[in-house]
XYZ file of N, CA and C in Angstrom:
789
model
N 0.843 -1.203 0.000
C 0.000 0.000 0.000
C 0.877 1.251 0.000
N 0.374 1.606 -0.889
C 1.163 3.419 -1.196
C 1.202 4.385 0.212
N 2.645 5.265 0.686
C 2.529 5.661 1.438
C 1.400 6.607 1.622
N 0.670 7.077 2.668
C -0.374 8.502 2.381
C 0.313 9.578 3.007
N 1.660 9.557 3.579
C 2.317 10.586 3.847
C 2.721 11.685 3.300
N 3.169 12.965 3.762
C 3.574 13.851 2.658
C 4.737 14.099 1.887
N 4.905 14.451 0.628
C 6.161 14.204 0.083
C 7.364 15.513 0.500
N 8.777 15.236 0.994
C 9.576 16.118 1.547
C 9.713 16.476 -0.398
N 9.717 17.938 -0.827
C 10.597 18.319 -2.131
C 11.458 19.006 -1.697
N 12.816 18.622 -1.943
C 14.005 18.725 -1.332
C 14.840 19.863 -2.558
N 14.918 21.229 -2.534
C 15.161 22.009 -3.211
C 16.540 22.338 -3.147
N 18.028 22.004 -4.051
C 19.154 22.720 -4.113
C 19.430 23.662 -3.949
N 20.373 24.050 -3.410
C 21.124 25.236 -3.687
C 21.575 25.538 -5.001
N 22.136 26.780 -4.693
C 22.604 27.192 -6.227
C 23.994 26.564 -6.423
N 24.285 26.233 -7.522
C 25.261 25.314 -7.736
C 25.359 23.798 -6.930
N 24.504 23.446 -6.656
C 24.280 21.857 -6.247
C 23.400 21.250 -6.999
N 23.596 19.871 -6.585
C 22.932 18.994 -7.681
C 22.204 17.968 -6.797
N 21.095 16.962 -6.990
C 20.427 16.617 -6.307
C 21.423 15.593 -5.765
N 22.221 15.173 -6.693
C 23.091 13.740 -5.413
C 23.528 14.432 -4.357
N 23.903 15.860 -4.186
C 24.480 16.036 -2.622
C 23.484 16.225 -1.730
N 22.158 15.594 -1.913
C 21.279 15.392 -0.986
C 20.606 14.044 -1.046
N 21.297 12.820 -1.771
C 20.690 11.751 -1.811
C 20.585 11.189 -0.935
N 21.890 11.301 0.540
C 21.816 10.225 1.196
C 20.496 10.851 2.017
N 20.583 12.544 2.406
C 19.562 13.058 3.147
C 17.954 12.180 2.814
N 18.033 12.252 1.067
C 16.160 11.402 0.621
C 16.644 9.993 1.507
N 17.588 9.329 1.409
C 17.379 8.285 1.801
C 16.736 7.668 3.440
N 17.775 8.592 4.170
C 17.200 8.716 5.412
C 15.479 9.010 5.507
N 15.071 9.703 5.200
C 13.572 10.465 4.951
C 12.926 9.184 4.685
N 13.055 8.620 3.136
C 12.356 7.651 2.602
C 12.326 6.356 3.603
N 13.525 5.937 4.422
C 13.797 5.128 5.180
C 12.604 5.321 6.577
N 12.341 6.691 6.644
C 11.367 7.046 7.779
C 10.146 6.874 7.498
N 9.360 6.095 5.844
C 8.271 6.637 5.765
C 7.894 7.350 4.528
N 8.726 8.901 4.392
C 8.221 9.516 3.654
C 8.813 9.624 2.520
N 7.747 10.132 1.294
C 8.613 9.936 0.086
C 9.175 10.946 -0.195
N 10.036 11.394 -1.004
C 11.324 12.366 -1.257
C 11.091 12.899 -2.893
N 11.383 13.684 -3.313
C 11.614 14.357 -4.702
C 12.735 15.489 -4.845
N 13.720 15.161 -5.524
C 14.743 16.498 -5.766
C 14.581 16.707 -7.484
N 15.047 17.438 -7.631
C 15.960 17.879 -9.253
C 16.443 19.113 -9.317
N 17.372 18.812 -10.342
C 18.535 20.391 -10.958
C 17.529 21.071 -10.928
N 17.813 22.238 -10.756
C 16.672 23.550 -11.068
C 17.251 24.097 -12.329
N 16.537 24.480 -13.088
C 17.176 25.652 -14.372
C 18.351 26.222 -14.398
N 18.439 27.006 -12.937
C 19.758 28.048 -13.336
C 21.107 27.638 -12.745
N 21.042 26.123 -12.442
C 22.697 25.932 -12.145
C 22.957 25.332 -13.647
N 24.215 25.655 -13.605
C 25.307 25.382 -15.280
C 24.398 26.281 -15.921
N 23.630 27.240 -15.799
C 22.656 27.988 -16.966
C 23.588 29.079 -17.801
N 24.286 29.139 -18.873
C 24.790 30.417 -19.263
C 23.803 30.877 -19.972
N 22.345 30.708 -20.672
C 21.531 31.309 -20.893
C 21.079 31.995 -19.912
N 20.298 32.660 -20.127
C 19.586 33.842 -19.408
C 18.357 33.036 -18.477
N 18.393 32.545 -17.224
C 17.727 31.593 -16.971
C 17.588 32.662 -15.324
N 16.120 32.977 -15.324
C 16.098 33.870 -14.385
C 15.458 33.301 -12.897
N 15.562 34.128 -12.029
C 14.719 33.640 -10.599
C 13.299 33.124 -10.674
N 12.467 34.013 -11.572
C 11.127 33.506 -11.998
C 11.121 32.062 -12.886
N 12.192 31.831 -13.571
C 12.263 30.629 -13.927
C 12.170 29.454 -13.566
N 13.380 29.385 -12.126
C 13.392 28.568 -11.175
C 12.338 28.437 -10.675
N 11.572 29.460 -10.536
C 10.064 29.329 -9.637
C 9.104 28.637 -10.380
N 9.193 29.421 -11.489
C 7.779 28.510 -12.566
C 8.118 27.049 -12.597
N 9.693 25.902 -12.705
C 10.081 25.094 -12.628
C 9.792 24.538 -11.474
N 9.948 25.107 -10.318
C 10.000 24.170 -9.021
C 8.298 23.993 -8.864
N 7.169 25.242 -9.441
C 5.953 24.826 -9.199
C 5.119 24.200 -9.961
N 5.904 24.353 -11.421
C 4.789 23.282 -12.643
C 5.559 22.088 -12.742
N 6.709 21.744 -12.390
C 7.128 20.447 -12.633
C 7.534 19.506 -11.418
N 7.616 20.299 -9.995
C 7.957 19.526 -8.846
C 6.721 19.529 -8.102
N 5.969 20.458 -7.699
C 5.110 20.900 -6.777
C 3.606 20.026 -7.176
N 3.840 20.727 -8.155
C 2.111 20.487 -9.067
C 1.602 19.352 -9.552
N 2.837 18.654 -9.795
C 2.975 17.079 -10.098
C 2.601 16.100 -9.004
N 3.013 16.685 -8.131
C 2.843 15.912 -6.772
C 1.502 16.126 -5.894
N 1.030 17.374 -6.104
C -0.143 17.735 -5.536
C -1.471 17.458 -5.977
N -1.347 17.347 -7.578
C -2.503 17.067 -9.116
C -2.381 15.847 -8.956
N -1.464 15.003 -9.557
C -1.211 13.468 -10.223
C -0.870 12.733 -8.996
N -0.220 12.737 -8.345
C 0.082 11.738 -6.873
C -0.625 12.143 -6.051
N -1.261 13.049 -5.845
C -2.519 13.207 -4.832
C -1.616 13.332 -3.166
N -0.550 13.699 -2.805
C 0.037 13.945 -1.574
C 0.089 15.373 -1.504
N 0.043 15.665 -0.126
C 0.605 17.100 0.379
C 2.265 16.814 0.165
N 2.837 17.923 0.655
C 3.956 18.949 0.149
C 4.553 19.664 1.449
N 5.513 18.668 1.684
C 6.961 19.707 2.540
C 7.950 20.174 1.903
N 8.374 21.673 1.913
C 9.536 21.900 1.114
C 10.366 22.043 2.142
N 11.456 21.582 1.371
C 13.050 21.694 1.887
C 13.901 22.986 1.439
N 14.151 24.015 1.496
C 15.115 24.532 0.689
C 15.992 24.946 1.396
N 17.404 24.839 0.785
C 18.586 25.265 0.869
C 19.392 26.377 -0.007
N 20.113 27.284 0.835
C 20.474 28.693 0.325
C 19.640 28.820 -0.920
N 20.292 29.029 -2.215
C 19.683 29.888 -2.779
C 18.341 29.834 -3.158
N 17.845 28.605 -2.856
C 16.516 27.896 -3.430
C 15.435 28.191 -2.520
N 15.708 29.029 -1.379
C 14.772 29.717 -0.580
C 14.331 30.647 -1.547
N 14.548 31.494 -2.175
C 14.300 32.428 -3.389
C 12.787 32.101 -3.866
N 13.246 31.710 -5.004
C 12.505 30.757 -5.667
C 11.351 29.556 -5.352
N 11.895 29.166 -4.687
C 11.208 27.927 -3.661
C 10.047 28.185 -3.324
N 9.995 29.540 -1.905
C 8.877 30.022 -1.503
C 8.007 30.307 -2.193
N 8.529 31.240 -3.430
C 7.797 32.285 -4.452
C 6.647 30.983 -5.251
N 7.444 29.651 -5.357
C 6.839 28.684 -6.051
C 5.371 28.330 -5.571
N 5.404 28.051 -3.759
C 4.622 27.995 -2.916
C 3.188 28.793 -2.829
N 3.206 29.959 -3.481
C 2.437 31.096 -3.561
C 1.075 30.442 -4.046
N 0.107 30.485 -3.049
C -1.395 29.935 -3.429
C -1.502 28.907 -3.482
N -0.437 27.650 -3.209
C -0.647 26.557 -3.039
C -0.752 25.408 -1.852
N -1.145 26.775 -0.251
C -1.012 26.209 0.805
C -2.550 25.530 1.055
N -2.611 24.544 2.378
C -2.864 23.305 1.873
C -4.251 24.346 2.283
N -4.943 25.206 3.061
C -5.945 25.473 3.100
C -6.999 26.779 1.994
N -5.732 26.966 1.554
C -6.423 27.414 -0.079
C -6.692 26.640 -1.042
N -6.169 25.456 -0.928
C -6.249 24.396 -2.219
C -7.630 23.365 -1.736
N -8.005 23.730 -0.090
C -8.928 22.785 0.303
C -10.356 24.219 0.015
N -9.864 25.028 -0.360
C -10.565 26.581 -0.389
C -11.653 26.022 -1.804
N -10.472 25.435 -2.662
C -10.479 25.540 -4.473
C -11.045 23.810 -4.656
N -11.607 23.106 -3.398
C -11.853 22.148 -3.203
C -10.772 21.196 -4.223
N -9.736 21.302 -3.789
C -8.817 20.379 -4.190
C -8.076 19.668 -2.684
N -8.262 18.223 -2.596
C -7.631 17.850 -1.739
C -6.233 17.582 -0.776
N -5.032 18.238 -1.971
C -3.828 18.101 -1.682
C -2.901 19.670 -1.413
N -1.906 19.520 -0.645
C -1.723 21.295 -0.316
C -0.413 21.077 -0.027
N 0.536 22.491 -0.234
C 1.838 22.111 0.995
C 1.634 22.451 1.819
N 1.753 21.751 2.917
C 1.545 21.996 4.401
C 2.517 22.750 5.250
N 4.240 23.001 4.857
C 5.187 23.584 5.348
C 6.182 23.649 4.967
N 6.347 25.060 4.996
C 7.809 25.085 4.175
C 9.084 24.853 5.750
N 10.434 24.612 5.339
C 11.216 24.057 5.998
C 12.735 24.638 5.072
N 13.176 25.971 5.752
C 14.624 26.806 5.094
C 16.181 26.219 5.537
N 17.095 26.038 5.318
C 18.181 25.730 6.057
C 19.142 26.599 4.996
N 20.002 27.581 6.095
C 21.111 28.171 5.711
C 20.828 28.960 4.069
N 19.482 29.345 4.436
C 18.757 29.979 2.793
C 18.460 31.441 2.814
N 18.753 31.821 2.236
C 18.468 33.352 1.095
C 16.146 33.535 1.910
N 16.448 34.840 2.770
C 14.803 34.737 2.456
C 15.001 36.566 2.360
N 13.916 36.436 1.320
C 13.923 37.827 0.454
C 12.560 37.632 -0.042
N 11.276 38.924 0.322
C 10.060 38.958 0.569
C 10.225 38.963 -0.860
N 10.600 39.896 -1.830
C 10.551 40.121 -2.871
C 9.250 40.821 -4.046
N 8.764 41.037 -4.945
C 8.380 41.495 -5.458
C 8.505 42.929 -5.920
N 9.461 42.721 -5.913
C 9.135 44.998 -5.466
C 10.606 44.715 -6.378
N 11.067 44.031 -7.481
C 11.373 44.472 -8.569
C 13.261 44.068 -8.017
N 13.372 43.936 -6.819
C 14.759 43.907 -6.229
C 15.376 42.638 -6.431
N 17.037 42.630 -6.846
C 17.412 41.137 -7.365
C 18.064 40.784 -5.939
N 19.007 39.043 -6.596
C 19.464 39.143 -5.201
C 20.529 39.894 -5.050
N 21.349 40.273 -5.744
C 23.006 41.172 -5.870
C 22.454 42.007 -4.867
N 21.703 43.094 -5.406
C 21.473 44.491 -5.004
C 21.124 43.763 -3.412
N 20.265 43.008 -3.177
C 19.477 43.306 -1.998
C 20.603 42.154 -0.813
N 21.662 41.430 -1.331
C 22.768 41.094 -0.668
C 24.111 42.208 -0.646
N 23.580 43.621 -0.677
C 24.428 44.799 -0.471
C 25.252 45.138 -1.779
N 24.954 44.373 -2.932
C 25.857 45.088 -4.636
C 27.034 44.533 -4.408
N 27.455 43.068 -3.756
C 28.717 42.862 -4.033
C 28.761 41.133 -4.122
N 29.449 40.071 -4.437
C 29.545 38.987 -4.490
C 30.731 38.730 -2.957
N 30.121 37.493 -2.333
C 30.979 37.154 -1.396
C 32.500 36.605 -2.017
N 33.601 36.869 -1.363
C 34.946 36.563 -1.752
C 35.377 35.191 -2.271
N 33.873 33.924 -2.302
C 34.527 32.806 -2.851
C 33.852 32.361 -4.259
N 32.754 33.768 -4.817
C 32.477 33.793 -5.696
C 33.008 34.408 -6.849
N 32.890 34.010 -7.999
C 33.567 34.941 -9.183
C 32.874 34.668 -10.381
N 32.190 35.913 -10.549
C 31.540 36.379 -11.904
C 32.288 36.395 -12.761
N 31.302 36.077 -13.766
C 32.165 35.648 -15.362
C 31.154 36.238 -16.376
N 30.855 37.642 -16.489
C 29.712 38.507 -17.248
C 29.895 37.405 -18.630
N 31.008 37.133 -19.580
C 30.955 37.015 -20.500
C 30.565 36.060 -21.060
N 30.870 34.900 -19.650
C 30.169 33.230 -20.174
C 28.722 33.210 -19.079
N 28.261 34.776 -18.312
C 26.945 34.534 -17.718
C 26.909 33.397 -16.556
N 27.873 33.037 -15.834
C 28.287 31.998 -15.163
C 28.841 33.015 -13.799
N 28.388 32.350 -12.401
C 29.506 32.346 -11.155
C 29.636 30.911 -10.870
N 31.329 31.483 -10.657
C 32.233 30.152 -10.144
C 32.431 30.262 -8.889
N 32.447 29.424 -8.028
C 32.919 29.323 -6.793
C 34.674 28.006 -6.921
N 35.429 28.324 -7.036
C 36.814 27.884 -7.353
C 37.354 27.048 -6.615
N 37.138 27.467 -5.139
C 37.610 26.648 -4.202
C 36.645 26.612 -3.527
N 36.223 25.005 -3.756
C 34.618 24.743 -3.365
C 34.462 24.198 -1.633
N 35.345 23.700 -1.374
C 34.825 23.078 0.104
C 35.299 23.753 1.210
N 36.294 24.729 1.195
C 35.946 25.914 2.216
C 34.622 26.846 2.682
N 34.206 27.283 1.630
C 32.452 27.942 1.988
C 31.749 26.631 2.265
N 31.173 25.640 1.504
C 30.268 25.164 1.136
C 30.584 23.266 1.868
N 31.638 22.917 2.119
C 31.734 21.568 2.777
C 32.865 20.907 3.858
N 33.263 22.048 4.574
C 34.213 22.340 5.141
C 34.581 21.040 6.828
N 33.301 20.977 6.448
C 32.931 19.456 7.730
C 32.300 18.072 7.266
N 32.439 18.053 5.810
C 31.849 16.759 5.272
C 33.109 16.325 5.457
N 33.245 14.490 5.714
C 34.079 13.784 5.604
C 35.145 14.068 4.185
N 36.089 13.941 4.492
C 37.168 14.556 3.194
C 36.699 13.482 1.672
N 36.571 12.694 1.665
C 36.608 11.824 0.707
C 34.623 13.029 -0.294
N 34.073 12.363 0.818
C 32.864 13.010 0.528
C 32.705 14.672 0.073
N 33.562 15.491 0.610
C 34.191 16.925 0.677
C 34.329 16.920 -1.111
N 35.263 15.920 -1.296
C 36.004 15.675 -2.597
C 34.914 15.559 -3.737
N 34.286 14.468 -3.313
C 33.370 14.028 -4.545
C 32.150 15.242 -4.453
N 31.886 16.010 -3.662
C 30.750 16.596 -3.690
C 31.294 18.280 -4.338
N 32.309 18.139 -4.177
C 33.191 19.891 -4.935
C 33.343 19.463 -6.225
N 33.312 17.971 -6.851
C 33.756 17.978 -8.123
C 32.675 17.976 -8.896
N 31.735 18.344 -7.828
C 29.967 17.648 -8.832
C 29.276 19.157 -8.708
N 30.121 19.839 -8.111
C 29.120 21.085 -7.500
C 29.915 22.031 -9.444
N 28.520 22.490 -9.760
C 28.044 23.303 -10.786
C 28.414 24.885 -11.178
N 29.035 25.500 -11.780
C 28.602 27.003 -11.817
C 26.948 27.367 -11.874
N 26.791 28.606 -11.150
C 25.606 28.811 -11.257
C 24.982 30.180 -12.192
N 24.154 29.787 -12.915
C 23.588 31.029 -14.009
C 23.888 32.597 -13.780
N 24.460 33.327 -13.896
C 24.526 35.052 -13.177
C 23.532 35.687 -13.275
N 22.445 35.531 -13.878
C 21.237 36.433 -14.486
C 20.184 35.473 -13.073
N 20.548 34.600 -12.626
C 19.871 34.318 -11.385
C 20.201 35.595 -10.332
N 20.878 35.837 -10.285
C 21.524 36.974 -9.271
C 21.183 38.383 -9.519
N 20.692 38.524 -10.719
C 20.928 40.106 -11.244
C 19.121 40.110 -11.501
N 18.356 38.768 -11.869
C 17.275 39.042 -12.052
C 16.212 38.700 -11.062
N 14.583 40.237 -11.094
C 14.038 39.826 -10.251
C 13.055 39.421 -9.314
N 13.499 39.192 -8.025
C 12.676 38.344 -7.159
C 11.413 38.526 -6.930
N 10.610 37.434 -7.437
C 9.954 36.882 -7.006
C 8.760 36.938 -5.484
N 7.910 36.854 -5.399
C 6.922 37.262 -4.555
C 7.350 35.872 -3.413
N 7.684 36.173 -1.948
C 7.429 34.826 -1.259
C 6.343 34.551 -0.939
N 6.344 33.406 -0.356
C 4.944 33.139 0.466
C 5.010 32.778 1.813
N 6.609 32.876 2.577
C 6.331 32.315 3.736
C 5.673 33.537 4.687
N 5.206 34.721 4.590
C 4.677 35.600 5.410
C 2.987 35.396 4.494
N 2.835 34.738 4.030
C 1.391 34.659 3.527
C 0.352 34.147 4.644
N -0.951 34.281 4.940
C -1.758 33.740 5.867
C -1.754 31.814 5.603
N -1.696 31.268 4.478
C -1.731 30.048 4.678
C -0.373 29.515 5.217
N 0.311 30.443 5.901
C 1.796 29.523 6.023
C 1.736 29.988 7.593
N 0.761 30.830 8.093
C 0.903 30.987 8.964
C 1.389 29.716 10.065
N 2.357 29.446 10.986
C 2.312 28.748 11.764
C 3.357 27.272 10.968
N 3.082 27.473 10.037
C 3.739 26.369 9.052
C 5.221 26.653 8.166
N 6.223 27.680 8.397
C 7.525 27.732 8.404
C 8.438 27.750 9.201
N 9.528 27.046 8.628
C 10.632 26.966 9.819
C 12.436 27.264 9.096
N 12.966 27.490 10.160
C 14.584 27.869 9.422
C 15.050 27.366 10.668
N 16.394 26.617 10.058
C 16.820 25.934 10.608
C 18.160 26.594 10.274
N 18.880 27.169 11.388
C 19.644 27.608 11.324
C 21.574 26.808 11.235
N 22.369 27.153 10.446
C 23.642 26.854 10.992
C 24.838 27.178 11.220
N 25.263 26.896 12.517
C 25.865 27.790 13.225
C 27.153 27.886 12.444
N 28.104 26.934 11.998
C 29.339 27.066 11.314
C 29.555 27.784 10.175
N 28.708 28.128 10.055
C 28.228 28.347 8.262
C 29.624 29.565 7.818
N 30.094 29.525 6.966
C 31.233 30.200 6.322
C 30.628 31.138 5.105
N 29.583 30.296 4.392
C 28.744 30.735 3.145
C 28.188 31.665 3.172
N 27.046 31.278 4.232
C 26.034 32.292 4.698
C 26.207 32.414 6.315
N 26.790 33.096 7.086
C 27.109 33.297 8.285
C 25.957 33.142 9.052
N 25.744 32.860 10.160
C 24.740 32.800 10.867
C 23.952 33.958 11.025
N 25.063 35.111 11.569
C 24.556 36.239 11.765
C 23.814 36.684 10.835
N 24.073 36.261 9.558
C 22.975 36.878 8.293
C 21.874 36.091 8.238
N 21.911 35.185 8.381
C 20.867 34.164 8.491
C 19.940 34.887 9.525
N 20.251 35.289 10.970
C 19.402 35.549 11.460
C 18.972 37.236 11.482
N 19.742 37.716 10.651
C 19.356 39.345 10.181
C 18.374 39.340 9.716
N 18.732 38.168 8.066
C 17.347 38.077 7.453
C 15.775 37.750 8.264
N 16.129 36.765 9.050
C 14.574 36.354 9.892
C 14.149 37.517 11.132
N 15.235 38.061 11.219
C 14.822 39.443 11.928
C 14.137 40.719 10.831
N 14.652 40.149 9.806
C 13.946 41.842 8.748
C 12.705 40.934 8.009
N 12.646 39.502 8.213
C 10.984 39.298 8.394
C 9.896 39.361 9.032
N 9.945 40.260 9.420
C 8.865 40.822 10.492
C 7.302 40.185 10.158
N 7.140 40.407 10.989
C 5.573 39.461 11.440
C 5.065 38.126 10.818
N 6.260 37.317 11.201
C 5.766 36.125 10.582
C 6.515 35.160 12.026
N 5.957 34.332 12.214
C 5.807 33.501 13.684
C 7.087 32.304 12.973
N 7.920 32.471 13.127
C 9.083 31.193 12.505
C 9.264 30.052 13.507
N 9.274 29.238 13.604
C 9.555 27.891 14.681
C 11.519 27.740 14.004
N 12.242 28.008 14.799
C 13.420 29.053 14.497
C 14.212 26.979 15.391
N 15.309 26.483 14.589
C 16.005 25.622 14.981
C 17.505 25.311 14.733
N 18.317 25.122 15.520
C 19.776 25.381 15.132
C 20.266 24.423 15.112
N 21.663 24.355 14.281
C 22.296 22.760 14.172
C 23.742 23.338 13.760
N 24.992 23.078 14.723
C 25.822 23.712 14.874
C 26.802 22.744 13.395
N 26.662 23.353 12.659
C 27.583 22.514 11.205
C 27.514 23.353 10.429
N 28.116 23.403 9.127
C 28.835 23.873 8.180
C 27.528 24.125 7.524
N 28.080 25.257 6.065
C 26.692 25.249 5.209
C 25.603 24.282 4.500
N 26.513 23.048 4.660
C 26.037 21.768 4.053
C 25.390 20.481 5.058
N 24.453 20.840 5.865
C 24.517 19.490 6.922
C 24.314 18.581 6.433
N 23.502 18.083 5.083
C 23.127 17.480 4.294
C 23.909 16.409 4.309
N 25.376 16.876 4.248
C 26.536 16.225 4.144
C 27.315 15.803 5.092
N 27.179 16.790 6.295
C 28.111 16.594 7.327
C 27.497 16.053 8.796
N 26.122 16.285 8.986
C 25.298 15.771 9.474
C 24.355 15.636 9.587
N 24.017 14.190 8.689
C 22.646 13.727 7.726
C 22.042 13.216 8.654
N 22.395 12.457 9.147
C 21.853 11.916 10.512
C 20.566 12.725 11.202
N 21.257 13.806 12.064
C 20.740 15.040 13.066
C 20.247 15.595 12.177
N 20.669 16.089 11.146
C 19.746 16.896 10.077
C 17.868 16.381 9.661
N 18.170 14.825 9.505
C 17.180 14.486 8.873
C 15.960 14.424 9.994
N 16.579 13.847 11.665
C 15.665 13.952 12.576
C 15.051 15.276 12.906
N 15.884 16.299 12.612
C 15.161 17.697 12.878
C 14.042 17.668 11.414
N 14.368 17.333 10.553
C 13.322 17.534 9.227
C 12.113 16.695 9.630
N 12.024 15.385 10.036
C 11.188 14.748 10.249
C 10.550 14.881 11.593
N 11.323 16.043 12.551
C 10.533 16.223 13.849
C 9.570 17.505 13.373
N 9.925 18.283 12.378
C 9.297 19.660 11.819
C 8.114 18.857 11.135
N 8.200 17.730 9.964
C 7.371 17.353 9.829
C 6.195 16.999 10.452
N 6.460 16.463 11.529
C 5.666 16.041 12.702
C 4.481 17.102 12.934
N 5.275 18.194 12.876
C 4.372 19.110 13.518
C 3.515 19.848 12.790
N 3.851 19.888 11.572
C 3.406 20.620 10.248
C 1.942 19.560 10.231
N 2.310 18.121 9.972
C 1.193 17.334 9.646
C 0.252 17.261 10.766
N 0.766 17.869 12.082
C 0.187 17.491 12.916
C -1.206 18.607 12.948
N -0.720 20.020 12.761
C -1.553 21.190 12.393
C -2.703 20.600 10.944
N -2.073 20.403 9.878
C -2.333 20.008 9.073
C -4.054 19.641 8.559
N -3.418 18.155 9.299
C -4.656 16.670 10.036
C -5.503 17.003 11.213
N -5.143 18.246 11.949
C -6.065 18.296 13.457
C -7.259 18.048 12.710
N -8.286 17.714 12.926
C -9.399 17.188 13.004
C -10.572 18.397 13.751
């Protein structure tokens, strides 16, 4: 019998690829629930492959698929840059508007780690609204429309086992530049259907995205109720601790479905 649980969609970062979160689906799937990742548009993109892109992608081909044709609710996962996009995807598809539109299936909670949150709409990209400058382990390449990150496992895997460190820097992607310059997208985690139903999971080591920014951003989200959780590892726990990572995902779950299903 088919699980009736909800499906985790497990959203990349920018420049990652879904294997550096396979073992994470595995754990998940091992618990129960079923899992969905894929490339998004704008990593390796030297076309013009914008933030709204990623969004229309993560909601007509990950979201919608799962909510229409498999008939399950919807936990998102996102990581750095795919908070962007991710949320924006989310927009009108929480589970008590979709029970509004008498459709039975909804996402029930979004779920951020070490991610980009930017209300957006108001025309602002991410460059400008990350202060007009690229962090020091990035490097723009206007001419091939590409950022490189060069030396990959200092920011981004600095506590994964070395072997794993290795294989996961050689798989990690340039990411599109016109993702960065073009823009954002409307979120939805301050929307009334998410009320009560987002969470960021903070990490403390983080080199990428520093903590302190991490929690700037959830401080300049004002009026939105966050269930706020920390996990002292690198930008990647995915990698470095899948384990603890996955029990905090599946204890958030808990609670999401638990609101959800009240009766």
């Amino acid at each position: 019998m088919a699980s009736n649980r909800p499906f985790f969609v497990i959203l990349p970062g920018g420049s990652q690829n879904p294997t550096h979160y396979g073992y994470l689906a595995h754990l998940l799937q091992l618990a129960g629930y079923p899992t969905y990742l894929s490339l998004l548009p704008s990593v390796g993109a030297s076309d013009k492959v914008t933030t709204e892109d990623d969004k229309a992608y993560i909601r007509n081909r990950m979201i919608l698929p799962i909510l229409e044709h498999e008939r399950h609710d919807v936990i998102m996962v996102m990581h750095s840059y795919s908070g962007v996009p991710g949320s924006a995807a989310a927009l009108g598809l929480g589970k008590k508007e979709r029970v509004a539109q008498v459709k039975m299936t909804g996402v029930i909670g979004q779920i951020f780690f070490a991610a980009i949150l930017q209300k957006g709409g108001d025309g602002t990209d991410i460059f400008t609204a990350s202060g007009g400058s690229f962090p020091p382990y990035l490097r723009p390449d206007s001419d091939a429309n590409l950022v490189f990150c060069d030396d990959r496992i200092p920011p981004l895997y600095p506590e994964a086992p070395p072997a794993l460190a290795d294989a996961a820097a050689a798989s990690t992607m340039a990411q599109g530049l016109t993702s960065f310059y073009s823009p954002i997208p409307r979120a939805s985690w301050d929307s009334d259907a998410f009320k009560g139903r987002v969470a960021y999971i903070k990490t403390g080591n983080d080199t990428a995205l520093p903590s302190f920014v991490q929690q700037m951003m959830l401080k300049n989200a004002k009026g939105v109720d966050w269930i706020i959780k920390d996990i002292e590892s690198d930008h990647s726990p995915q990698l470095s601790q899948p384990e603890k990572f996955s029990e905090m995902l599946l204890e958030l779950a808990g609670e999401f479905e638990e609101v959800a299903y009240l009766k």
